[in-house]
Tab-separated table of C-alpha atoms in Angstrom:
chain	number	residue	atom	x	y	z
A	273	MET	CA	82.224	61.225	140.009
A	274	PRO	CA	83.582	62.510	136.665
A	275	HIS	CA	86.977	63.605	138.006
A	276	HIS	CA	87.505	60.178	139.614
A	277	ALA	CA	86.855	58.578	136.230
A	278	GLN	CA	89.384	60.931	134.598
A	279	LEU	CA	91.969	60.090	137.242
A	280	HIS	CA	91.603	56.352	136.700
A	281	GLN	CA	91.578	56.763	132.927
A	282	ALA	CA	94.785	58.809	132.888
A	283	GLY	CA	96.557	56.955	135.717
A	284	TYR	CA	97.947	60.198	137.121
A	285	VAL	CA	97.114	63.736	138.115
A	286	LEU	CA	99.375	66.775	138.256
A	287	LEU	CA	98.420	68.871	141.271
A	288	ARG	CA	99.462	72.450	140.586
A	289	GLN	CA	100.858	74.469	143.514
A	290	VAL	CA	99.703	71.968	146.140
A	291	VAL	CA	102.674	72.746	148.395
A	292	PRO	CA	102.462	76.172	150.088
A	293	GLU	CA	105.102	78.476	148.642
A	294	LYS	CA	106.268	79.473	152.130
A	295	TRP	CA	107.326	75.840	152.751
A	296	LEU	CA	109.636	75.543	149.755
A	297	ASP	CA	112.798	77.139	151.172
A	298	GLU	CA	112.652	74.887	154.232
A	299	LEU	CA	112.104	71.813	152.067
A	300	ARG	CA	115.101	72.728	149.917
A	301	ARG	CA	117.202	73.108	153.069
A	302	ASP	CA	116.011	69.687	154.237
A	303	PHE	CA	117.058	68.276	150.871
A	304	GLU	CA	120.559	69.740	151.045
A	305	THR	CA	121.033	68.775	154.705
A	306	GLY	CA	120.057	65.179	153.985
A	307	MET	CA	122.377	64.743	151.008
A	308	LYS	CA	124.331	61.469	151.118
A	309	PRO	CA	126.771	60.098	148.534
A	310	SER	CA	125.915	56.815	146.872
A	311	GLU	CA	128.180	54.656	149.046
A	312	GLN	CA	126.469	55.798	152.263
A	313	TRP	CA	123.137	54.237	151.288
A	314	PRO	CA	122.399	50.579	152.173
A	315	VAL	CA	122.111	49.921	148.432
A	316	PRO	CA	124.365	52.156	146.273
A	317	ARG	CA	122.500	54.774	144.234
A	318	ALA	CA	122.951	55.897	140.621
A	319	SER	CA	125.883	58.271	140.210
A	320	ASP	CA	124.052	60.683	137.898
A	321	TRP	CA	121.623	61.624	140.666
A	322	ARG	CA	121.915	63.399	144.000
A	323	HIS	CA	120.106	61.510	146.760
A	324	SER	CA	118.825	62.952	150.020
A	325	HIS	CA	117.818	61.110	153.176
A	326	LEU	CA	115.118	63.336	154.671
A	327	ASP	CA	112.216	61.120	155.719
A	328	CYS	CA	112.212	62.313	159.350
A	329	ALA	CA	112.145	66.052	158.536
A	330	LYS	CA	108.956	67.581	159.954
A	331	ARG	CA	108.146	69.700	156.904
A	332	VAL	CA	108.705	66.749	154.573
A	333	GLN	CA	106.292	64.683	156.657
A	334	ALA	CA	103.779	67.540	156.492
A	335	VAL	CA	103.979	67.490	152.691
A	336	CYS	CA	103.270	63.751	152.705
A	337	ARG	CA	100.037	64.494	154.590
A	338	LEU	CA	98.685	67.377	152.536
A	339	PRO	CA	94.921	66.668	152.240
A	340	GLN	CA	94.724	67.274	148.476
A	341	LEU	CA	97.640	64.909	147.905
A	342	LEU	CA	96.165	62.199	150.161
A	343	ALA	CA	92.803	62.591	148.411
A	344	ALA	CA	94.370	61.817	145.024
A	345	VAL	CA	96.374	58.900	146.417
A	346	GLY	CA	93.293	57.476	148.154
A	347	ALA	CA	91.200	57.831	145.011
A	348	LEU	CA	93.748	55.749	143.079
A	349	ILE	CA	94.362	53.056	145.714
A	350	GLY	CA	90.706	52.851	146.777
A	351	GLU	CA	91.295	51.282	150.190
A	352	ARG	CA	93.106	51.883	153.463
A	353	PHE	CA	96.715	52.849	152.748
A	354	PHE	CA	99.951	53.954	154.367
A	355	LEU	CA	103.035	56.041	153.653
A	356	TYR	CA	106.006	53.715	153.246
A	357	GLN	CA	108.810	55.904	151.923
A	358	VAL	CA	109.965	59.415	151.085
A	359	GLU	CA	113.392	60.488	149.873
A	360	GLY	CA	114.948	63.314	147.884
A	361	ARG	CA	116.310	62.999	144.383
A	362	ALA	CA	117.771	65.379	141.797
A	363	PRO	CA	119.495	64.723	138.440
A	364	VAL	CA	123.001	66.142	138.110
A	365	ALA	CA	124.036	68.222	135.104
A	366	GLY	CA	124.219	65.938	132.077
A	367	GLY	CA	122.582	63.067	133.985
A	368	GLY	CA	119.208	61.723	134.996
A	369	HIS	CA	117.997	60.183	131.752
A	370	GLN	CA	115.902	57.035	132.153
A	371	ALA	CA	114.282	54.748	129.619
A	372	LEU	CA	110.511	54.523	129.821
A	373	HIS	CA	109.489	51.946	132.424
A	374	ARG	CA	106.866	50.893	134.963
A	375	ASP	CA	107.634	50.614	138.683
A	376	LEU	CA	104.950	47.875	138.876
A	377	SER	CA	102.306	47.174	141.495
A	378	THR	CA	103.100	44.401	143.944
A	379	GLN	CA	100.020	42.206	144.375
A	380	ARG	CA	97.261	43.731	142.269
A	381	PRO	CA	96.855	46.692	139.908
A	382	GLY	CA	96.393	49.916	141.813
A	383	ASP	CA	97.890	48.844	145.134
A	384	THR	CA	100.820	51.292	145.002
A	385	VAL	CA	100.994	54.987	144.144
A	386	GLY	CA	104.037	57.198	143.646
A	387	VAL	CA	104.200	60.952	144.155
A	388	MET	CA	106.844	63.371	142.916
A	389	VAL	CA	106.807	66.741	144.648
A	390	TYR	CA	108.865	69.286	142.742
A	391	LEU	CA	110.975	71.656	144.844
A	392	ASP	CA	112.243	73.596	141.807
A	393	ASP	CA	110.653	74.687	138.547
A	394	TYR	CA	110.879	71.849	136.031
A	395	GLY	CA	110.673	71.344	132.278
A	396	PRO	CA	112.460	69.783	129.300
A	397	ASP	CA	115.740	71.598	129.999
A	398	ASN	CA	116.356	70.245	133.503
A	399	GLY	CA	115.143	66.674	133.225
A	400	ALA	CA	111.406	66.822	133.871
A	401	THR	CA	109.411	63.590	134.065
A	402	ARG	CA	107.991	61.947	130.945
A	403	ILE	CA	104.736	59.989	131.197
A	404	VAL	CA	102.483	58.002	128.874
A	405	PRO	CA	98.890	58.838	129.890
A	406	GLY	CA	96.581	55.838	130.197
A	407	SER	CA	99.393	53.289	129.904
A	408	HIS	CA	98.813	51.766	133.362
A	409	ARG	CA	95.945	49.481	132.268
A	410	PRO	CA	96.646	47.810	128.905
A	411	VAL	CA	93.570	46.742	126.982
A	412	ALA	CA	93.029	42.973	126.620
A	413	GLY	CA	94.774	41.767	123.485
A	414	GLU	CA	96.914	44.877	123.202
A	415	PRO	CA	100.553	44.107	122.285
A	416	PRO	CA	103.168	44.634	125.020
A	417	PHE	CA	104.269	48.222	125.454
A	418	ASP	CA	107.378	49.111	123.461
A	419	TYR	CA	109.502	51.039	125.960
A	420	SER	CA	111.708	52.343	123.153
A	421	ASP	CA	108.724	54.075	121.516
A	422	GLU	CA	108.491	57.671	122.768
A	423	SER	CA	105.701	58.700	120.400
A	424	ARG	CA	103.023	58.698	123.131
A	425	SER	CA	105.148	60.175	125.889
A	426	LEU	CA	104.405	63.585	127.342
A	427	GLN	CA	107.059	65.647	129.112
A	428	LEU	CA	105.740	67.597	132.061
A	429	ALA	CA	106.556	71.188	132.917
A	430	GLY	CA	105.585	73.381	135.830
A	431	ARG	CA	106.606	75.234	138.954
A	432	ALA	CA	108.071	74.401	142.324
A	433	GLY	CA	105.253	73.237	144.592
A	434	ASP	CA	103.564	71.017	141.977
A	435	ALA	CA	103.065	67.307	142.693
A	436	LEU	CA	102.666	64.422	140.246
A	437	VAL	CA	100.521	61.604	141.690
A	438	PHE	CA	100.634	58.413	139.607
A	439	ASP	CA	99.763	54.741	139.574
A	440	VAL	CA	103.136	52.934	139.600
A	441	ASP	CA	102.055	50.880	136.575
A	442	LEU	CA	101.965	54.083	134.501
A	443	VAL	CA	104.805	54.167	131.967
A	444	HIS	CA	107.115	57.031	132.940
A	445	ALA	CA	110.753	58.132	133.128
A	446	ALA	CA	113.030	60.954	134.150
A	447	SER	CA	114.820	62.928	131.444
A	448	LEU	CA	118.289	64.330	130.819
A	449	ASN	CA	119.173	67.414	132.834
A	450	ALA	CA	120.778	69.190	129.892
A	451	SER	CA	120.900	72.669	131.444
A	452	GLY	CA	122.270	71.619	134.835
A	453	ALA	CA	119.625	73.692	136.601
A	454	GLN	CA	118.355	72.377	139.930
A	455	ARG	CA	115.477	69.887	139.684
A	456	ARG	CA	115.092	68.662	143.259
A	457	SER	CA	112.070	66.575	144.176
A	458	LEU	CA	110.594	64.453	146.915
A	459	LEU	CA	109.820	60.913	145.799
A	460	ILE	CA	107.022	59.540	147.988
A	461	GLY	CA	105.517	56.044	148.082
A	462	TYR	CA	102.076	54.991	149.355
A	463	ALA	CA	100.664	51.461	149.352
A	464	ALA	CA	97.519	49.546	150.253
A	465	GLU	CA	97.588	48.251	153.830
A	466	PRO	CA	98.022	44.531	152.896
A	467	LEU	CA	101.491	45.380	151.517
A	468	PHE	CA	102.790	46.554	154.897
A	469	PRO	CA	104.553	43.294	155.944
A	470	ALA	CA	106.426	42.968	152.655
A	471	LEU	CA	107.518	46.604	152.604
A	472	GLN	CA	108.637	46.402	156.223
A	473	GLN	CA	111.006	43.586	155.292
A	474	THR	CA	112.793	45.800	152.754
A	475	ALA	CA	112.645	49.086	154.694
A	476	HIS	CA	116.271	48.815	155.842
A	477	LEU	CA	117.445	48.443	152.240
A	478	ARG	CA	115.698	51.714	151.392
A	479	ASN	CA	117.071	53.416	154.519
A	480	VAL	CA	113.588	54.124	155.868
A	481	GLN	CA	113.800	55.579	159.376
A	482	MET	CA	110.417	57.307	159.709
A	483	ASP	CA	107.410	55.755	161.435
A	484	THR	CA	105.182	53.985	158.887
A	485	GLN	CA	102.412	52.881	161.285
A	486	GLU	CA	99.904	55.618	160.438
A	487	ARG	CA	96.978	54.589	158.228
A	488	PHE	CA	94.846	56.708	155.906
A	489	GLU	CA	91.257	56.084	154.801
A	490	PRO	CA	90.253	57.265	151.320
A	491	SER	CA	86.851	58.255	152.689
A	492	ASP	CA	88.497	60.850	154.951
A	493	TYR	CA	89.649	62.938	151.960
A	494	VAL	CA	87.644	64.478	149.119
A	495	PHE	CA	89.291	64.442	145.695
A	496	THR	CA	88.051	67.587	143.965
A	497	THR	CA	88.518	68.695	140.381
A	498	PRO	CA	92.129	69.926	140.046
A	499	ARG	CA	93.205	73.073	138.259
A	500	PRO	CA	93.394	73.082	134.424
A	501	GLY	CA	96.324	71.103	133.042
A	502	ALA	CA	95.984	68.251	135.531
A	503	TRP	CA	95.490	65.652	132.808
A	504	HIS	CA	96.540	65.248	129.187
A	505	PHE	CA	95.012	62.662	126.889
A	506	SER	CA	96.453	61.551	123.559
């Protein structure tokens, strides 16, 4: 279908207002309740971010299972998949900048998808995500991506309740939170079922405490054409 082709061409989709507005206050409370300083994580976290352990919160788990979100994830992965991680993250004032990078698929292109669910309005002033549309599948013979070249990057902007769904091979990065305004988000990871054993081995390092046994079939969810502004092409 045409929207599936657009999704695979872009490597991401921005789902506008996918999280019900009435859930947002509870999700923000979950974020603040789960806050842990860097030294309390199994692997210390970056000091210019706030990190929240919230993977067992019921409302957070409900967000991870929103049908429209699962439909986009399933369309990208294309086979049976599972939820392997969710945590909270927010850049502190004057922090959060990242260089452009790829998170990288594990065994084959398309086997892992990331989702960022924004709990606050986001834009250039408070460190919104930068992406390079279409950068997840380099063309044969194309020179290696220059991560210092920002000319093709697009900085996202939107409202609390939006969700960015992206192939982890897509070039992306967080930005500097210059204003200091809140930019809390849920960072969610989904992977194709064959990756389960490997991700289980590292779950303790990521402080995963939720149950990851549930499986999702792409055929159970219909990916429909998102609202305008879901994709940008250069």
